[in-house]
Coordinates of C-alpha atoms in Angstrom, one line a residue:
M296 CA 49.4 121.8 80.1
Q297 CA 52.7 121.3 78.3
S298 CA 52.6 120.1 74.7
G299 CA 52.9 116.4 74.3
V300 CA 51.7 115.6 77.9
Q301 CA 48.5 113.7 78.1
A302 CA 46.0 113.8 80.9
P303 CA 45.9 110.5 83.0
T304 CA 43.1 108.2 82.1
Q305 CA 40.5 107.1 84.8
V306 CA 42.3 103.7 85.0
E307 CA 45.6 105.4 85.7
L308 CA 44.1 107.7 88.3
E309 CA 42.6 104.7 90.1
A310 CA 45.9 102.9 90.1
W311 CA 47.7 106.0 91.5
N312 CA 45.0 106.2 94.2
A313 CA 45.5 102.6 95.1
Q314 CA 49.3 103.1 95.3
L315 CA 49.0 106.2 97.4
A316 CA 46.7 104.4 99.8
A317 CA 49.3 101.6 100.1
I318 CA 52.1 104.2 100.6
G319 CA 49.9 105.8 103.4
E320 CA 49.5 102.5 105.1
E321 CA 53.2 101.7 105.0
Y322 CA 54.0 105.2 106.3
K323 CA 51.5 104.9 109.1
A324 CA 53.1 101.6 110.2
L325 CA 56.6 103.2 109.9
M326 CA 55.6 106.0 112.2
Q327 CA 54.3 103.5 114.7
D328 CA 57.6 101.5 114.5
L329 CA 59.5 104.8 115.0
L330 CA 57.5 106.0 118.0
A331 CA 58.2 102.7 119.8
R332 CA 62.0 103.4 119.3
M333 CA 61.9 107.2 120.4
V334 CA 63.4 106.6 123.9
P335 CA 67.2 107.1 123.5
S336 CA 69.6 105.0 125.3
D337 CA 72.5 106.5 127.5
A338 CA 75.0 106.2 124.6
A339 CA 72.7 108.0 122.1
E340 CA 71.8 110.7 124.6
S341 CA 75.4 111.3 125.3
V342 CA 76.1 111.7 121.6
H343 CA 73.3 114.2 121.4
D344 CA 74.6 116.2 124.4
D345 CA 78.1 116.3 122.8
M346 CA 76.5 117.5 119.5
R347 CA 74.7 120.3 121.3
Q348 CA 77.8 121.4 123.1
C349 CA 79.9 121.4 119.9
F350 CA 77.3 123.5 118.0
Q351 CA 77.0 125.8 121.0
A352 CA 80.8 126.3 121.1
G353 CA 80.8 126.9 117.3
A354 CA 78.0 129.5 117.5
Q355 CA 79.8 131.4 120.4
S356 CA 83.0 131.5 118.4
L357 CA 81.2 132.8 115.4
M358 CA 79.4 135.5 117.4
Q359 CA 82.7 136.6 118.9
N360 CA 84.1 137.1 115.4
P361 CA 81.8 139.7 113.6
P362 CA 84.0 140.1 110.5
L363 CA 83.7 136.2 109.9
L364 CA 79.9 136.3 110.5
W365 CA 79.7 139.2 108.0
Q366 CA 81.9 137.6 105.4
T367 CA 80.0 134.3 105.6
Q368 CA 76.6 136.1 105.1
S369 CA 78.0 138.2 102.3
R370 CA 79.5 135.0 100.7
L371 CA 76.2 133.2 100.9
L372 CA 74.3 136.2 99.3
Q373 CA 76.8 136.5 96.5
D374 CA 76.6 132.8 95.7
Q375 CA 72.8 132.9 95.6
F376 CA 72.8 135.9 93.3
Q377 CA 75.4 134.3 90.9
L378 CA 73.3 131.1 90.9
W379 CA 70.1 133.0 90.2
Q380 CA 71.8 134.8 87.3
Q381 CA 73.1 131.5 85.9
S382 CA 69.7 129.8 86.2
L383 CA 68.1 132.6 84.2
R384 CA 70.7 132.3 81.4
S385 CA 70.3 128.6 81.4
L386 CA 66.5 128.8 81.1
A387 CA 67.0 131.2 78.2
G388 CA 68.9 128.4 76.3
E389 CA 72.4 129.8 77.0
E390 CA 75.1 127.3 77.8
V391 CA 76.8 128.3 81.1
E392 CA 79.6 126.8 83.1
P393 CA 78.5 125.6 86.6
L394 CA 79.5 127.7 89.6
I395 CA 80.5 124.5 91.4
T396 CA 80.7 120.8 90.6
P397 CA 80.9 117.7 92.8
G398 CA 84.2 116.5 94.1
K399 CA 85.9 113.7 92.2
G400 CA 84.9 111.1 94.7
D401 CA 81.3 112.3 95.1
R402 CA 79.2 109.6 93.4
R403 CA 75.8 111.1 94.4
F404 CA 75.3 113.2 91.3
R405 CA 76.2 110.9 88.5
D406 CA 72.8 111.0 86.8
D407 CA 72.8 113.0 83.6
A408 CA 69.9 115.1 84.9
W409 CA 72.2 116.8 87.4
R410 CA 74.1 118.3 84.5
D411 CA 71.5 118.5 81.6
D412 CA 68.3 119.6 83.5
P413 CA 68.4 123.3 84.6
Y414 CA 66.1 122.5 87.5
Y415 CA 68.2 119.7 89.0
L416 CA 71.5 121.6 88.1
A417 CA 70.4 124.5 90.1
I418 CA 69.4 122.3 93.1
M419 CA 72.7 120.6 93.0
Q420 CA 74.7 123.8 92.9
Q421 CA 72.6 125.3 95.7
Y422 CA 73.4 122.4 97.9
L423 CA 77.1 122.1 97.1
L424 CA 77.6 125.9 97.6
F425 CA 75.9 125.6 101.0
S426 CA 78.0 122.5 101.8
R427 CA 81.3 124.3 100.9
M428 CA 80.3 127.3 103.0
V429 CA 79.7 125.2 106.1
E430 CA 83.0 123.4 105.7
E431 CA 85.0 126.6 105.2
L432 CA 83.3 128.4 108.0
I433 CA 84.1 125.7 110.6
E434 CA 87.7 125.6 109.4
R435 CA 88.0 129.4 110.1
L436 CA 86.5 129.3 113.6
D437 CA 88.8 130.4 116.4
G438 CA 88.8 129.5 120.1
L439 CA 87.9 125.9 119.7
S440 CA 90.1 122.9 120.8
E441 CA 91.2 120.4 118.0
D442 CA 88.8 118.0 119.4
Q443 CA 85.9 120.4 119.4
K444 CA 86.7 121.5 115.8
R445 CA 86.9 117.9 114.7
N446 CA 83.6 117.0 116.4
L447 CA 81.9 120.0 115.1
G448 CA 83.0 119.3 111.6
F449 CA 81.9 115.7 111.9
Y450 CA 78.4 116.6 113.1
A451 CA 77.9 119.3 110.7
R452 CA 78.9 117.0 107.8
Q453 CA 76.4 114.5 108.9
L454 CA 73.6 117.0 108.9
V455 CA 74.7 118.7 105.6
N456 CA 74.8 115.2 103.9
A457 CA 71.5 114.2 105.3
M458 CA 70.1 117.3 103.6
A459 CA 71.4 116.4 100.2
P460 CA 68.8 116.6 97.5
T461 CA 69.6 113.0 96.4
N462 CA 68.0 111.8 99.7
F463 CA 64.5 113.1 98.9
V464 CA 62.0 111.8 96.4
T465 CA 61.1 115.0 94.7
T466 CA 64.7 116.2 94.3
N467 CA 66.3 112.9 93.1
P468 CA 65.8 112.6 89.3
E469 CA 66.4 108.8 89.3
V470 CA 63.8 108.3 92.1
M471 CA 61.3 110.5 90.3
R472 CA 61.7 108.6 87.1
K473 CA 61.3 105.3 88.9
T474 CA 58.3 106.5 90.8
M475 CA 56.5 107.5 87.6
E476 CA 57.5 104.3 85.9
T477 CA 56.2 102.1 88.7
R478 CA 53.3 104.4 89.7
G479 CA 54.9 104.5 93.2
Q480 CA 55.4 100.9 93.7
N481 CA 59.1 101.6 94.5
L482 CA 58.0 103.7 97.5
V483 CA 55.7 101.0 98.8
E484 CA 58.5 98.4 98.6
G485 CA 61.0 100.9 99.9
L486 CA 58.9 101.7 103.0
A487 CA 58.4 98.0 103.7
R488 CA 62.3 97.5 103.5
L489 CA 62.8 100.4 105.8
R490 CA 60.5 98.9 108.5
E491 CA 62.2 95.6 108.1
D492 CA 65.6 97.2 108.6
L493 CA 64.5 99.0 111.6
A494 CA 63.3 95.9 113.2
N495 CA 66.8 94.4 112.7
S496 CA 68.6 97.4 114.1
A497 CA 69.6 98.1 117.7
E498 CA 70.0 101.8 117.6
G499 CA 70.0 104.1 114.6
L500 CA 69.4 102.3 111.3
N501 CA 71.4 99.5 110.0
V502 CA 70.7 99.5 106.4
T503 CA 70.7 96.2 104.4
M504 CA 73.8 96.4 102.2
T505 CA 73.6 93.0 100.4
D506 CA 71.4 90.1 99.6
R507 CA 72.3 88.1 102.7
S508 CA 70.6 84.9 101.4
A509 CA 73.3 84.7 98.7
F510 CA 76.0 83.7 101.2
A511 CA 76.7 80.9 103.8
I512 CA 79.6 80.7 106.0
G513 CA 81.6 77.6 105.2
E514 CA 79.8 77.1 101.9
N515 CA 80.8 80.0 99.6
I516 CA 82.8 82.2 102.1
A517 CA 85.3 81.1 104.8
V518 CA 85.9 77.9 102.9
T519 CA 89.6 77.3 103.3
P520 CA 89.9 73.7 104.5
G521 CA 90.8 73.1 108.1
A522 CA 89.6 72.0 111.5
V523 CA 88.9 73.3 114.9
V524 CA 91.4 71.7 117.2
F525 CA 91.0 73.6 120.4
E526 CA 88.4 75.8 122.1
N527 CA 87.5 77.6 125.3
E528 CA 84.7 79.9 126.3
L529 CA 86.1 82.8 124.2
I530 CA 88.0 81.2 121.2
Q531 CA 88.0 78.4 118.7
L532 CA 91.4 77.7 117.3
I533 CA 91.3 76.6 113.6
Q534 CA 94.3 74.6 112.1
Y535 CA 94.3 74.8 108.3
T536 CA 95.0 71.9 106.0
P537 CA 98.3 72.2 104.2
T538 CA 98.5 72.3 100.5
T539 CA 102.3 71.8 100.3
E540 CA 104.2 68.5 101.1
Q541 CA 106.6 70.4 103.4
A542 CA 106.1 73.3 105.8
Y543 CA 108.1 75.7 107.9
K544 CA 109.0 74.4 111.2
T545 CA 107.6 77.4 113.1
P546 CA 103.8 77.7 113.0
L547 CA 102.0 80.9 112.3
L548 CA 99.2 82.1 114.6
V549 CA 96.8 84.7 113.2
V550 CA 95.0 87.0 115.7
P551 CA 92.1 88.8 114.0
P552 CA 90.0 91.5 115.4
W553 CA 86.9 90.5 117.5
I554 CA 85.0 93.6 116.1
N555 CA 83.4 91.8 113.1
K556 CA 84.5 88.2 112.2
Y557 CA 87.8 86.6 111.2
Y558 CA 86.7 85.6 107.8
I559 CA 87.6 88.9 106.2
L560 CA 91.0 87.2 106.0
D561 CA 89.3 84.2 104.3
L562 CA 86.5 85.6 102.3
R563 CA 87.0 83.9 98.9
Q564 CA 89.6 81.6 97.5
D565 CA 90.9 84.3 95.2
N566 CA 91.6 86.9 97.9
S567 CA 92.0 84.7 101.0
L568 CA 95.1 85.7 103.0
V569 CA 94.7 82.5 105.0
R570 CA 94.7 80.3 101.8
W571 CA 97.8 82.3 100.5
L572 CA 99.7 81.8 103.8
V573 CA 99.0 78.1 103.7
E574 CA 100.2 78.0 100.0
Q575 CA 103.5 79.6 101.1
G576 CA 104.2 76.6 103.3
H577 CA 103.1 78.1 106.8
T578 CA 101.3 75.9 109.3
V579 CA 98.5 78.4 109.9
F580 CA 96.5 78.5 113.0
L581 CA 93.8 81.2 113.4
I582 CA 91.7 82.4 116.4
S583 CA 88.0 82.5 115.8
W584 CA 86.4 84.7 118.5
R585 CA 83.1 84.0 120.2
N586 CA 80.3 86.4 119.6
P587 CA 79.6 87.4 123.2
G588 CA 76.4 88.2 124.9
P589 CA 75.4 89.3 128.5
E590 CA 76.8 86.1 130.1
Q591 CA 80.4 87.2 129.0
R592 CA 80.0 90.6 130.4
D593 CA 82.9 90.3 132.9
L594 CA 85.5 89.3 130.3
N595 CA 88.3 91.8 130.4
W596 CA 91.4 92.7 128.3
A597 CA 93.5 90.3 130.3
D598 CA 90.9 87.5 129.7
Y599 CA 91.2 88.2 126.0
M600 CA 94.9 88.0 126.2
Q601 CA 95.0 84.7 128.3
L602 CA 92.1 82.9 126.6
G603 CA 93.1 84.3 123.1
P604 CA 96.7 84.2 122.0
I605 CA 98.4 82.7 125.1
D606 CA 95.9 79.7 125.3
A607 CA 96.3 79.4 121.5
M608 CA 100.1 79.2 121.8
G609 CA 99.8 76.5 124.3
A610 CA 97.4 74.6 122.1
I611 CA 99.8 75.0 119.1
E612 CA 102.6 73.5 121.1
Q613 CA 100.4 70.5 121.8
A614 CA 99.4 70.2 118.1
T615 CA 102.9 70.6 116.6
G616 CA 105.5 70.2 119.4
E617 CA 106.8 73.7 118.7
K618 CA 107.4 76.0 121.7
S619 CA 107.5 79.1 119.6
V620 CA 105.3 80.7 116.9
N621 CA 105.2 83.6 114.5
L622 CA 102.4 86.0 115.2
M623 CA 100.2 87.9 112.7
S624 CA 97.6 90.2 114.0
Y625 CA 95.1 92.7 112.6
C626 CA 93.4 95.9 113.9
I627 CA 92.3 95.5 117.6
G628 CA 93.8 92.0 117.4
G629 CA 97.1 93.8 116.8
T630 CA 96.5 96.0 119.9
L631 CA 96.0 92.8 121.9
A632 CA 99.1 91.2 120.4
A633 CA 101.2 94.2 121.3
S634 CA 99.8 93.9 124.9
T635 CA 100.6 90.1 124.9
M636 CA 104.1 90.7 123.6
A637 CA 104.9 93.1 126.4
Y638 CA 103.3 90.7 128.9
L639 CA 105.4 87.8 127.7
T640 CA 108.5 89.9 127.7
S641 CA 108.0 91.0 131.3
T642 CA 107.3 87.5 132.4
R643 CA 110.5 86.2 130.5
R644 CA 108.6 84.4 127.9
G645 CA 109.2 86.6 124.9
R646 CA 110.9 83.9 123.0
K647 CA 107.7 82.1 122.6
V648 CA 107.3 84.5 119.6
K649 CA 109.9 84.7 116.9
S650 CA 108.3 87.5 115.0
V651 CA 105.2 89.6 115.3
T652 CA 103.2 91.3 112.4
Y653 CA 100.8 94.2 113.0
M654 CA 98.3 94.9 110.2
A655 CA 96.5 98.2 110.4
T656 CA 97.0 98.3 114.2
L657 CA 96.9 101.2 116.6
Q658 CA 99.2 101.2 119.6
D659 CA 99.6 104.9 120.0
F660 CA 96.2 106.5 120.1
R661 CA 97.2 110.1 120.0
D662 CA 95.3 110.7 116.8
P663 CA 92.5 108.1 116.4
G664 CA 90.9 110.2 113.5
E665 CA 87.2 110.8 113.3
I666 CA 86.3 107.8 115.4
G667 CA 87.4 109.9 118.2
V668 CA 84.1 111.9 117.9
F669 CA 82.3 109.0 119.6
L670 CA 85.0 108.8 122.3
S671 CA 84.9 112.1 124.1
E672 CA 84.4 112.1 127.8
T673 CA 80.7 113.0 127.4
V674 CA 80.1 110.2 124.9
L675 CA 82.1 107.6 126.8
D676 CA 80.1 108.3 129.9
G677 CA 76.9 107.3 128.1
I678 CA 78.5 104.2 126.6
E679 CA 79.9 103.1 129.9
A680 CA 76.5 103.5 131.5
K681 CA 74.9 101.3 128.7
L682 CA 77.6 98.7 129.0
E683 CA 77.1 98.6 132.7
R684 CA 73.3 98.1 132.3
D685 CA 73.4 95.6 129.4
G686 CA 76.6 93.8 129.9
Y687 CA 77.6 94.2 126.2
L688 CA 77.6 96.7 123.4
D689 CA 75.4 95.5 120.5
G690 CA 77.6 95.0 117.5
R691 CA 75.0 96.7 115.3
V692 CA 75.5 99.9 117.1
M693 CA 79.2 99.8 116.5
A694 CA 78.5 99.0 112.8
Y695 CA 76.2 102.0 112.5
S696 CA 78.8 104.3 114.0
F697 CA 81.6 103.0 111.7
N698 CA 79.4 103.5 108.7
L699 CA 78.9 107.1 109.6
L700 CA 82.5 107.7 109.1
R701 CA 81.9 107.2 105.3
E702 CA 78.2 108.1 105.4
N703 CA 77.6 108.8 101.7
D704 CA 79.0 105.5 100.5
L705 CA 78.0 103.3 103.5
F706 CA 74.7 104.7 104.5
W707 CA 73.0 107.3 102.2
S708 CA 73.7 105.3 99.0
F709 CA 72.0 102.3 100.4
Y710 CA 69.2 104.5 101.9
I711 CA 68.4 105.8 98.4
N712 CA 68.7 102.5 96.6
N713 CA 66.7 100.5 99.2
Y714 CA 64.1 102.8 100.5
L715 CA 63.5 105.4 97.7
K716 CA 64.1 103.3 94.6
G717 CA 62.8 100.3 96.3
D718 CA 65.6 98.0 94.8
A719 CA 66.8 94.9 96.4
P720 CA 70.5 95.0 97.3
A721 CA 72.9 93.0 95.1
P722 CA 75.0 90.1 96.5
F723 CA 78.4 91.3 97.7
D724 CA 80.5 89.2 100.0
L725 CA 82.5 92.0 101.6
L726 CA 79.2 93.8 102.6
Y727 CA 77.9 90.5 103.9
W728 CA 80.9 90.3 106.2
N729 CA 80.5 94.0 107.1
T730 CA 77.0 93.4 108.3
D731 CA 77.7 90.1 110.1
G732 CA 78.7 91.9 113.3
T733 CA 79.8 90.8 116.9
N734 CA 78.9 92.2 120.2
L735 CA 81.5 93.6 122.6
P736 CA 81.6 92.5 126.2
A737 CA 81.2 95.3 128.8
G738 CA 84.4 94.3 130.8
T739 CA 86.6 94.5 127.7
H740 CA 85.1 97.3 125.7
A741 CA 84.7 100.0 128.3
W742 CA 88.2 99.4 129.5
Y743 CA 89.6 99.6 126.0
L744 CA 87.8 102.7 125.0
R745 CA 88.9 104.6 128.1
H746 CA 92.4 103.3 128.6
M747 CA 93.4 103.2 124.9
Y748 CA 91.4 105.7 123.0
L749 CA 90.7 108.4 125.6
E750 CA 93.9 108.2 127.9
N751 CA 96.3 106.5 125.5
R752 CA 97.8 104.5 128.3
L753 CA 99.2 101.6 126.3
V754 CA 102.2 103.8 125.2
Q755 CA 103.0 104.9 128.7
P756 CA 105.5 102.6 130.5
G757 CA 103.5 100.8 133.1
G758 CA 100.3 102.7 132.0
I759 CA 98.3 99.6 132.0
E760 CA 98.6 96.4 134.2
L761 CA 97.5 93.0 133.0
D762 CA 97.2 90.2 135.6
G763 CA 99.6 92.0 137.8
V764 CA 102.2 92.7 135.1
K765 CA 102.9 96.3 134.2
I766 CA 102.9 96.6 130.4
D767 CA 105.8 98.5 128.7
L768 CA 106.0 98.2 124.9
R769 CA 109.4 99.7 124.8
K770 CA 110.8 96.4 126.3
I771 CA 109.7 94.2 123.4
S772 CA 112.7 92.9 121.5
T773 CA 110.8 90.6 119.2
P774 CA 111.3 91.6 115.5
S775 CA 108.2 93.5 114.3
Y776 CA 106.6 94.1 110.9
F777 CA 104.0 96.9 110.6
I778 CA 101.8 97.2 107.6
S779 CA 99.4 100.1 107.5
T780 CA 97.3 101.6 104.7
R781 CA 97.4 105.1 103.4
E782 CA 93.6 105.8 103.2
D783 CA 92.7 103.9 106.4
H784 CA 90.0 105.9 108.3
I785 CA 89.9 103.5 111.2
A786 CA 93.5 103.1 112.1
K787 CA 95.2 106.2 110.6
W788 CA 98.5 105.3 109.2
N789 CA 100.3 108.3 110.5
S790 CA 99.1 107.2 114.0
T791 CA 100.0 103.5 113.6
Y792 CA 103.5 104.7 112.5
Y793 CA 104.2 105.9 116.0
G794 CA 103.6 102.3 117.4
A795 CA 106.6 101.3 115.2
L796 CA 108.9 103.6 117.1
L797 CA 108.1 101.8 120.4
P798 CA 109.8 98.3 120.4
K799 CA 113.5 98.1 121.0
G800 CA 113.8 95.1 118.7
P801 CA 114.2 95.3 114.9
V802 CA 111.2 96.9 113.2
K803 CA 110.0 97.1 109.6
F804 CA 107.3 99.6 108.6
V805 CA 105.5 99.3 105.3
L806 CA 102.7 101.5 104.0
G807 CA 100.2 100.0 101.7
G808 CA 97.8 101.7 99.3
S809 CA 94.0 101.9 99.7
G810 CA 92.1 101.6 102.9
H811 CA 91.6 99.5 106.1
I812 CA 90.2 96.4 104.3
A813 CA 91.3 96.5 100.7
G814 CA 94.9 97.6 101.5
I815 CA 95.4 94.6 103.8
V816 CA 93.3 92.0 101.8
N817 CA 95.3 92.7 98.7
P818 CA 96.3 89.5 96.9
P819 CA 99.4 89.6 94.5
S820 CA 97.3 88.2 91.6
R821 CA 95.5 91.6 91.4
N822 CA 98.6 93.7 91.2
K823 CA 96.8 96.6 92.8
Y824 CA 97.5 99.6 95.1
G825 CA 101.2 99.2 95.6
Y826 CA 103.2 99.9 98.8
W827 CA 106.0 102.0 100.2
T828 CA 109.0 101.0 102.2
N829 CA 111.9 102.9 104.0
D830 CA 114.6 101.2 106.0
A831 CA 114.8 104.2 108.2
L832 CA 112.4 105.0 111.1
P833 CA 112.5 108.9 111.5
Y834 CA 110.7 110.6 114.3
T835 CA 107.6 111.5 112.3
A836 CA 105.3 109.7 109.8
E837 CA 105.7 112.6 107.4
E838 CA 109.6 112.2 107.3
W839 CA 109.2 108.4 106.8
L840 CA 107.0 109.0 103.7
E841 CA 109.3 111.6 102.2
G842 CA 112.1 109.1 102.2
A843 CA 110.1 106.1 101.2
E844 CA 110.2 104.1 98.0
Q845 CA 107.1 103.1 96.1
H846 CA 106.6 99.5 94.8
E847 CA 103.9 98.0 92.5
G848 CA 101.6 95.3 93.6
S849 CA 100.8 93.6 97.0
W850 CA 102.7 93.7 100.2
W851 CA 102.1 90.1 100.8
P852 CA 105.3 88.8 99.0
H853 CA 107.3 91.6 100.7
W854 CA 106.2 90.2 104.1
Q855 CA 107.1 86.7 102.9
A856 CA 110.5 87.8 101.9
W857 CA 111.0 89.5 105.3
M858 CA 110.1 86.3 107.1
T859 CA 112.4 84.1 105.0
E860 CA 115.4 86.4 104.7
N861 CA 115.5 87.1 108.4
G862 CA 115.2 83.5 109.4
Y863 CA 111.8 83.8 111.2
V864 CA 111.0 80.8 109.2
D865 CA 113.9 78.6 108.2
T866 CA 113.8 77.6 104.5
E867 CA 116.5 75.1 105.1
K868 CA 114.7 73.2 108.0
L869 CA 111.3 72.2 106.6
V870 CA 109.1 69.5 108.1
P871 CA 106.5 67.2 106.7
A872 CA 103.4 69.2 106.3
R873 CA 101.1 68.9 109.4
Q874 CA 97.5 67.7 109.1
P875 CA 95.0 68.9 111.7
G876 CA 94.6 66.1 114.3
D877 CA 98.1 64.7 113.7
G878 CA 99.4 66.0 117.0
E879 CA 98.0 65.7 120.6
L880 CA 94.9 67.8 119.7
D881 CA 91.9 65.9 118.3
I882 CA 89.7 67.5 115.6
L883 CA 86.7 69.0 117.3
E884 CA 84.7 70.0 114.2
P885 CA 85.5 71.1 110.6
A886 CA 86.4 74.7 109.9
P887 CA 85.2 77.3 110.2
G888 CA 83.5 76.1 113.3
R889 CA 80.4 77.1 115.1
Y890 CA 81.7 80.3 116.9
V891 CA 81.9 82.2 113.7
R892 CA 78.4 81.2 112.7
M893 CA 76.9 82.8 115.8
T894 CA 74.9 85.9 114.8
I895 CA 73.9 88.8 117.0
P896 CA 70.2 87.9 116.9
E897 CA 70.9 84.4 117.9
V898 CA 73.2 85.4 120.7
L899 CA 70.6 87.8 122.1
G900 CA 67.7 85.5 121.6
E901 CA 65.9 87.7 119.1
N902 CA 63.6 86.8 116.3
P903 CA 65.1 88.3 113.2
T904 CA 62.8 89.3 110.3
S905 CA 62.9 87.5 107.0
S906 CA 66.0 89.1 105.4
E907 CA 68.0 88.1 108.4
A908 CA 66.7 84.6 108.7

């Protein structure tokens, strides 16, 4: 026995035995929960099939390239020998430079033990060397299509990151310390949390990311004052209460995505885009989408267009007397807005919109990024079968898929914290929103995935037809403002850029810093991230960036200046600020309304466990 280490007392042994028994009971219950969920759905099985096909293609490519196979094996042996030598020198007390260190953005190995303890240092390097080898090997494979290589890289990364030593009790120094300190109570509590999260998941595992009890919609998030002034089976239209004495004559309609809820644009008072827009003098209307269930299975893209922005424009005319609006849209809401603009243009109603803004919006889906992994023909067949059977796609499945695009930050970090350390998640409003998902109706989602992502028909003149009208984005003459973000992994900026080349009307393309959320919800008061502008629109995104000028701060004031300087809102013709209910539309209920409060368990008639209640 090592010096200074005392044998456990009888009381300590009994306490450990009691904890081990409790862990055993939780583990037994967990296995029963898992066995009940072992039958895969059509969508999950199709992903597994695609994964098998990708690995088979990779293996065949490697076997047909003997030099690459030999070089890979030799590199692995060389790395292992160097690591063995380094470990011996380290154990002898010699200070040695690591063979490999974590990447700058890799937060998994922040604990001092990964640098100071020879045992953990060796484990970390062994893992990082293997991870690097896999990544480089896939990059050097020949004979694979771009999609196959992308998918293979994604699946391999998921497996490699799942094998990280940080994800296991005995090879994570933080977890080991806590296990000793609490005599295993962290594992008891962690297994209980894991079972609870499994019960609240549809497929896969939706880890709890935040203390959901700390937030309430309409109380400490989504609190900008306003009222619901119109509703139909798909939307509630919110009109926000003005904070200025006068307002611009032309109202502003915001079309948010229906994947997740609108209040990412109205999260807190200090970062609310909605509140900021109201403060600039806009009469702001916003669409709050319904959280659909099986009863809405037949709603299609044309229904979303008619019941969404087009019905909203009609309601705004009743509320304000104005026949035209400015349109601001986000993500898939922007894809719908582009479809709507083409529809209105072809039906000679394009003047109903004075300007249209697209925030992080894909119109040209030529390169959807890693999300394309889930949208191959094989995978899409399975998704379509599930949608046909159920009538909707559970929003928790979509959330799980999106989280895997940033698996270490949005899955494994919470897995370690919640289930291995046994810690309760901290309150975080952004993560509350991220886990407050929405379902997707079969008639809309299957059509969207196939026609947009897989076949890229929206950019083809007449490639899609909505209510008998052939859609052609090239005919849109309405002035357009595109804002994309440089680190966006959902709507890659160099793909969104090609959407800006489509309209025939004036176009301004702006590139913000950061990602899909932070780069868009970037209030001026924070003076963060910056943005790039370029008056030219060259053929490629790379050329645009080469000629772009960088600016500090938020893009929001730049957008406001674009609106005022071009006359899309007239600073000389202001009107008395409009209160909700002043026009022909009565107030139906205070903002944020009941649609945004509808949770997935409520829509599906489930009984959520305590953390969701």
